[in-house]
Amino acid sequence: MKVAVLVVAAGRGSRFGSVTPKQYLPLHGQAILRHSLATFAAHPAIGAIRVVINPADRSLYDLASAGLGLLEPVDGGAERQDSVRLGLQSLAEMNFDAVLIHDAARPFVGRAVIDRVIGALSKAPGVVPGIPVADTLKRTRNDIVTATVPRDGLWRVQTPQGFRMTDILAAHTAVAGQALTDDAAVLEAAGGTVIMVPGDAENIKVTMPDDISLAAIEAPRPLETRTGFGLDVHAFTDGDAVTICGVEIPFRKSLSGHSDADVAMHALTDALYGAIGAGDIGHHFPPSDARWKGCASAVFLRHAAALITARSGRITHVDVTIACEAPRIGPHRIAMTNCLADILNISAGRVSVKATTTEKLGFTGRGEGIAAQAVATVMVPVTDN
Ligand code: MG
């Protein structure tokens, strides 16, 4: 039986109160997502692994999945169920007999559970692993207990949930629009049989900060504040628009440069690299390399942010100052702020974009080009080196 794995990692985990989606938070020095990906990648029965992601998390995903030989990720939809359907559709033409659908937030999935799920797919089109409910269950109304619910036959369901490919794809298509809580429920709603196999008590789902148990698994290291500074200059050349902080502004000239010449984004990228002592843009993206010609500078900025995330750090605040006589920055300031916040995956309140002229003095004053400066403040775990 040819088996694919679909890992659903498109959620942003708003309940978690973290800027970085929980599946990308570190656990034993690696993203939570990477733990289950590595387990599946090492399993001989698994033919391919695809992850459904939020496109905003692409650089986090790239770090979490590096070297595992996965299929290209696909973008998710509005709800988890939409993301699963899109992921299944992306696998439809690849001739898999079965698919295991797994939550990115279950890092401790083990080989034995995977074997049990795959093994039982010979008996039914759907298989879920579960743990019998051990706690006493009560039903209440207005905080008053109205019944003690018999727990016989009740299970807490885990992932990976296994399905025969054609059945689950048809079921997801048939029930699109109905809100169902897991993929087994999708198959059930479409009339398919789902059977239960024993799960694993360690195969927990990371949902809230306190149950992360990560506190016990990985003692948090104290954070310290670091500051980085960046400076960049680009000269004007013939053209009809400039791109500053990701916003294209129609203008009588353009900025000259190897990439899109986004002078302010370059200054900010260097400030972030500087805050963690990670060199500069030219080091990571050499201008001699033709790959970066005309490249959107968001690629550079995302890379710098990803390096901070990879060090278990976070960006506290960034402040960018643009120096030019023209074009006018003011009308675009909010769009620029939002663009930077979006790329850095932080709130707009943590991003400042300012502009100044230089009173017609110097090269910016003479209208020969644009200069930008940036300061980045980040929190990173204290290290001795
Ligand atoms: Mg530059």
XYZ file of C-alpha atoms and ligand atoms in Angstrom:
386
model
C 0.000 0.000 0.000
C 1.409 3.388 -1.013
C 0.958 5.791 1.903
C 1.327 9.577 1.924
C 1.325 11.842 4.952
C -0.443 15.180 5.068
C 0.562 17.386 7.997
C -1.721 20.304 8.733
C 0.340 23.291 9.870
C -1.636 26.230 8.473
C -3.076 27.424 11.791
C -1.782 30.607 13.393
C -2.655 29.452 16.924
C -4.206 32.659 18.202
C -5.124 30.907 21.457
C -1.476 30.408 22.134
C -0.746 34.123 22.544
C 2.518 33.785 20.677
C 3.698 35.769 17.671
C 5.268 32.644 16.205
C 2.648 29.973 15.449
C 3.016 27.210 18.012
C 4.043 24.523 15.511
C 7.187 26.560 14.816
C 8.116 27.120 18.475
C 11.255 25.290 19.568
C 11.184 21.972 21.387
C 14.537 20.332 22.119
C 16.109 22.910 19.831
C 13.899 22.170 16.813
C 10.509 23.419 15.690
C 7.605 21.417 17.134
C 6.558 20.637 13.548
C 9.926 19.123 12.676
C 9.667 16.370 15.285
C 6.693 14.634 13.677
C 8.005 15.331 10.155
C 11.265 13.584 11.059
C 9.373 10.594 12.507
C 7.288 10.197 9.348
C 10.302 10.772 7.090
C 12.151 7.930 8.833
C 9.207 5.490 8.533
C 9.752 2.974 5.701
C 6.041 2.701 4.819
C 5.673 6.425 4.092
C 6.133 7.337 0.430
C 5.776 11.103 0.571
C 5.064 13.878 3.046
C 3.306 17.127 2.273
C 2.668 19.969 4.726
C -0.179 22.459 4.437
C 1.095 25.849 5.597
C 0.065 29.454 5.899
C 2.063 31.245 3.163
C 3.052 33.886 5.725
C 5.009 31.187 7.572
C 7.030 30.050 4.550
C 10.443 30.943 5.953
C 9.625 29.280 9.287
C 8.478 26.219 7.374
C 11.652 26.136 5.296
C 13.755 26.070 8.448
C 11.561 23.449 10.125
C 11.585 21.099 7.149
C 15.129 21.580 5.809
C 16.796 18.406 4.613
C 13.823 16.070 5.176
C 13.059 15.611 1.477
C 9.399 16.619 1.633
C 7.073 17.534 -1.217
C 6.594 21.256 -1.840
C 4.163 22.631 0.762
C 0.724 23.805 -0.271
C -1.144 26.835 1.043
C -4.008 26.209 3.448
C -7.523 27.619 3.496
C -9.651 29.596 5.936
C -10.416 26.682 8.262
C -8.540 23.503 9.109
C -11.018 21.462 7.080
C -10.378 23.640 4.015
C -6.635 23.177 4.496
C -6.995 19.391 4.635
C -9.181 19.380 1.508
C -6.641 21.494 -0.399
C -3.843 19.223 0.773
C -5.722 16.087 -0.280
C -6.512 17.574 -3.676
C -2.816 18.300 -4.157
C -2.076 14.600 -3.576
C -4.953 13.307 -5.706
C -2.981 12.745 -8.896
C -0.051 11.025 -7.188
C -1.454 7.462 -6.981
C -1.341 6.949 -3.237
C -3.631 4.260 -1.796
C -3.827 5.850 1.619
C -3.077 9.046 3.487
C -2.271 9.751 7.119
C -3.515 13.167 8.229
C -1.587 14.553 11.182
C -1.757 17.664 13.339
C 1.459 19.693 13.336
C 1.069 20.239 17.084
C 1.552 16.544 17.961
C 5.350 16.284 18.030
C 5.584 12.995 19.947
C 3.874 10.658 17.482
C 5.656 7.302 17.558
C 6.360 4.560 15.074
C 4.030 2.070 16.800
C 0.946 4.285 16.429
C 1.748 4.887 12.764
C 2.078 1.106 12.228
C -1.262 0.388 13.941
C -3.103 2.991 11.847
C -1.629 1.787 8.560
C -2.205 -1.854 9.519
C -5.907 -1.358 10.236
C -6.552 0.347 6.878
C -6.956 -3.128 5.411
C -10.136 -3.478 7.506
C -11.841 -0.109 6.997
C -11.521 3.066 4.897
C -10.872 5.124 8.051
C -8.726 4.475 11.154
C -8.172 6.711 14.180
C -5.882 6.198 17.159
C -7.389 6.959 20.558
C -7.051 6.636 24.312
C -9.993 5.357 26.410
C -11.354 8.114 28.632
C -10.109 7.521 32.173
C -11.456 10.604 33.966
C -15.029 10.673 35.257
C -17.191 12.804 32.984
C -19.915 15.168 34.252
C -22.524 17.159 32.410
C -23.519 20.519 33.918
C -26.066 23.257 33.436
C -25.220 26.656 34.992
C -22.338 25.018 36.855
C -24.648 22.474 38.512
C -23.935 18.850 37.780
C -26.921 17.285 36.091
C -25.483 13.922 35.133
C -22.512 11.626 35.394
C -21.811 10.434 31.893
C -20.888 6.764 31.487
C -17.439 6.687 29.963
C -17.770 3.210 28.494
C -16.914 3.341 24.820
C -15.639 6.954 24.977
C -12.224 7.723 23.540
C -9.968 10.734 23.218
C -8.932 10.785 19.581
C -5.425 11.549 18.332
C -3.697 11.855 15.000
C -2.420 10.566 12.590
C -5.815 9.516 11.289
C -5.513 7.120 8.368
C -7.767 6.917 5.334
C -7.993 5.242 1.989
C -7.225 8.083 -0.386
C -10.248 7.971 -2.683
C -12.702 7.694 0.230
C -11.375 10.649 2.211
C -10.945 12.851 -0.846
C -14.543 12.190 -1.909
C -15.791 12.725 1.659
C -13.967 16.055 2.076
C -15.344 17.270 -1.232
C -18.869 16.141 -0.322
C -19.007 17.837 3.095
C -17.134 21.041 2.195
C -18.846 23.862 4.091
C -20.020 21.716 7.032
C -17.994 22.351 10.191
C -16.683 19.005 11.454
C -14.090 18.587 14.191
C -11.754 16.039 12.666
C -11.154 14.103 9.470
C -12.753 10.946 10.823
C -15.942 12.973 11.317
C -15.715 13.965 7.660
C -15.619 10.329 6.592
C -18.386 9.430 9.074
C -20.589 12.226 7.714
C -20.085 10.817 4.237
C -21.146 7.361 5.451
C -17.704 5.736 5.690
C -16.699 3.294 8.440
C -14.028 4.439 10.899
C -12.377 2.080 13.346
C -10.411 2.829 16.507
C -6.918 1.545 17.307
C -4.912 2.217 20.473
C -3.116 5.551 20.467
C -0.231 6.533 22.685
C -0.452 8.515 25.933
C 2.686 10.431 24.949
C 1.178 11.547 21.638
C -0.165 14.754 23.184
C -1.368 17.802 21.312
C 0.262 21.087 22.249
C -2.629 23.489 22.666
C -2.156 25.930 25.523
C 1.066 27.358 26.955
C 0.700 25.574 30.276
C -0.058 22.159 28.860
C 2.888 22.486 26.544
C 4.684 20.459 29.208
C 7.567 21.977 27.351
C 8.280 23.802 30.558
C 9.267 20.435 31.960
C 10.821 19.203 28.737
C 12.860 22.273 27.964
C 13.731 24.701 30.730
C 13.245 28.199 29.310
C 16.445 30.135 28.960
C 16.351 33.763 30.103
C 16.089 36.298 27.288
C 18.235 39.354 26.795
C 17.664 42.423 24.654
C 19.858 43.001 21.623
C 19.933 45.998 19.308
C 21.049 46.152 15.687
C 21.612 49.064 13.353
C 21.394 49.176 9.566
C 22.258 51.797 6.955
C 21.748 51.722 3.195
C 21.937 54.086 0.234
C 20.730 53.662 -3.326
C 21.227 56.129 -6.191
C 18.445 57.255 -8.505
C 18.412 56.064 -12.087
C 15.989 56.409 -14.991
C 12.581 54.933 -14.269
C 9.057 55.615 -13.163
C 8.698 54.150 -9.645
C 10.602 53.371 -6.453
C 9.933 50.555 -4.002
C 10.344 51.540 -0.351
C 9.414 49.242 2.557
C 7.709 46.986 0.026
C 5.447 49.744 -1.311
C 5.783 50.808 -4.942
C 5.512 54.575 -5.319
C 5.112 56.109 -8.798
C 7.964 58.606 -9.258
C 9.948 60.283 -12.032
C 12.974 58.061 -11.272
C 13.787 54.589 -9.974
C 16.430 53.371 -7.550
C 19.452 51.607 -8.940
C 20.441 48.246 -7.466
C 20.820 44.537 -8.025
C 17.591 43.510 -6.272
C 14.462 45.690 -6.235
C 16.659 48.353 -4.539
C 14.309 48.708 -1.554
C 16.739 50.863 0.377
C 14.697 50.971 3.591
C 14.054 47.238 3.678
C 17.776 46.642 3.167
C 18.628 48.899 6.120
C 16.088 47.062 8.272
C 17.345 43.639 7.180
C 20.887 44.606 8.131
C 19.640 45.908 11.483
C 18.078 42.494 12.226
C 21.207 40.627 11.131
C 23.211 43.018 13.276
C 21.126 42.366 16.370
C 22.136 38.697 16.325
C 25.615 39.160 14.868
C 24.657 37.343 11.654
C 26.587 39.390 9.117
C 24.804 41.478 6.480
C 22.703 41.157 3.333
C 25.748 40.984 1.065
C 27.021 37.991 3.052
C 23.765 36.013 2.755
C 22.697 37.218 -0.712
C 25.846 38.155 -2.674
C 25.157 40.709 -5.453
C 27.494 38.604 -7.629
C 24.869 35.845 -7.590
C 22.424 36.248 -10.485
C 19.649 34.560 -8.444
C 19.076 37.791 -6.501
C 18.822 40.065 -9.557
C 15.495 41.897 -9.395
C 14.670 39.905 -6.263
C 11.943 41.247 -3.962
C 13.700 42.446 -0.836
C 11.026 40.737 1.283
C 13.075 37.572 0.691
C 16.018 39.138 2.544
C 13.891 40.518 5.366
C 12.108 37.193 5.860
C 15.454 35.441 6.028
C 16.718 37.763 8.750
C 13.510 37.249 10.753
C 13.771 33.488 10.296
C 17.323 33.494 11.681
C 16.016 35.199 14.826
C 13.203 32.660 15.131
C 15.693 29.843 14.630
C 17.581 31.142 17.661
C 14.366 31.062 19.693
C 14.364 34.858 19.618
C 11.655 37.371 18.813
C 11.506 40.853 17.382
C 10.407 43.452 19.914
C 10.467 46.573 17.747
C 11.873 48.012 14.545
C 12.289 51.654 13.597
C 13.093 52.806 10.054
C 14.031 56.319 8.944
C 14.016 57.245 5.245
C 15.969 60.320 4.127
C 15.006 61.962 0.819
C 13.588 65.169 -0.634
C 11.171 63.226 -2.845
C 9.030 61.233 -3.298
C 6.834 62.059 -0.312
C 6.753 59.150 2.133
C 3.909 60.352 4.396
C 0.991 59.170 2.241
C 2.503 55.643 2.134
C 3.648 55.369 5.758
C 0.782 53.183 6.952
C 1.027 50.844 3.984
C 4.775 50.549 4.598
C 4.261 49.845 8.293
C 1.724 47.126 7.531
C 3.920 45.583 4.881
C 6.919 45.312 7.219
C 4.740 43.984 10.054
C 3.321 41.367 7.736
C 6.713 40.171 6.531
C 8.146 40.108 10.050
C 5.013 38.474 11.438
C 4.722 41.035 14.240
C 1.993 43.521 15.054
C 2.030 46.890 13.304
C 2.435 48.530 16.705
C 5.949 47.100 16.816
C 6.919 48.760 13.538
C 7.835 52.426 13.063
C 8.425 54.056 9.683
C 9.563 57.696 9.603
C 10.858 60.045 6.944
C 12.944 63.170 6.859
C 14.506 65.470 4.320
C 18.085 66.641 4.727
C 17.261 70.296 4.120
C 18.524 70.049 0.525
C 22.024 69.215 1.866
C 24.183 66.318 0.735
C 23.382 63.691 -1.894
C 19.866 63.130 -0.619
C 19.309 66.863 -0.569
C 20.471 67.162 -4.162
C 18.030 64.422 -5.159
C 20.755 61.962 -6.194
C 19.399 59.069 -4.202
C 17.697 57.847 -1.041
C 19.277 56.854 2.273
C 17.686 54.798 5.025
C 18.604 53.872 8.575
C 17.007 51.292 10.804
C 17.212 50.081 14.393
C 15.966 46.662 15.429
C 15.377 45.524 18.996
C 15.143 41.781 19.545
C 14.950 39.384 22.479
C 17.132 36.289 22.267
C 18.069 33.595 24.762
C 21.193 34.444 26.720
C 24.221 32.648 25.357
C 27.752 32.601 26.687
C 29.447 32.847 23.334
Mg 20.947 47.950 -0.661
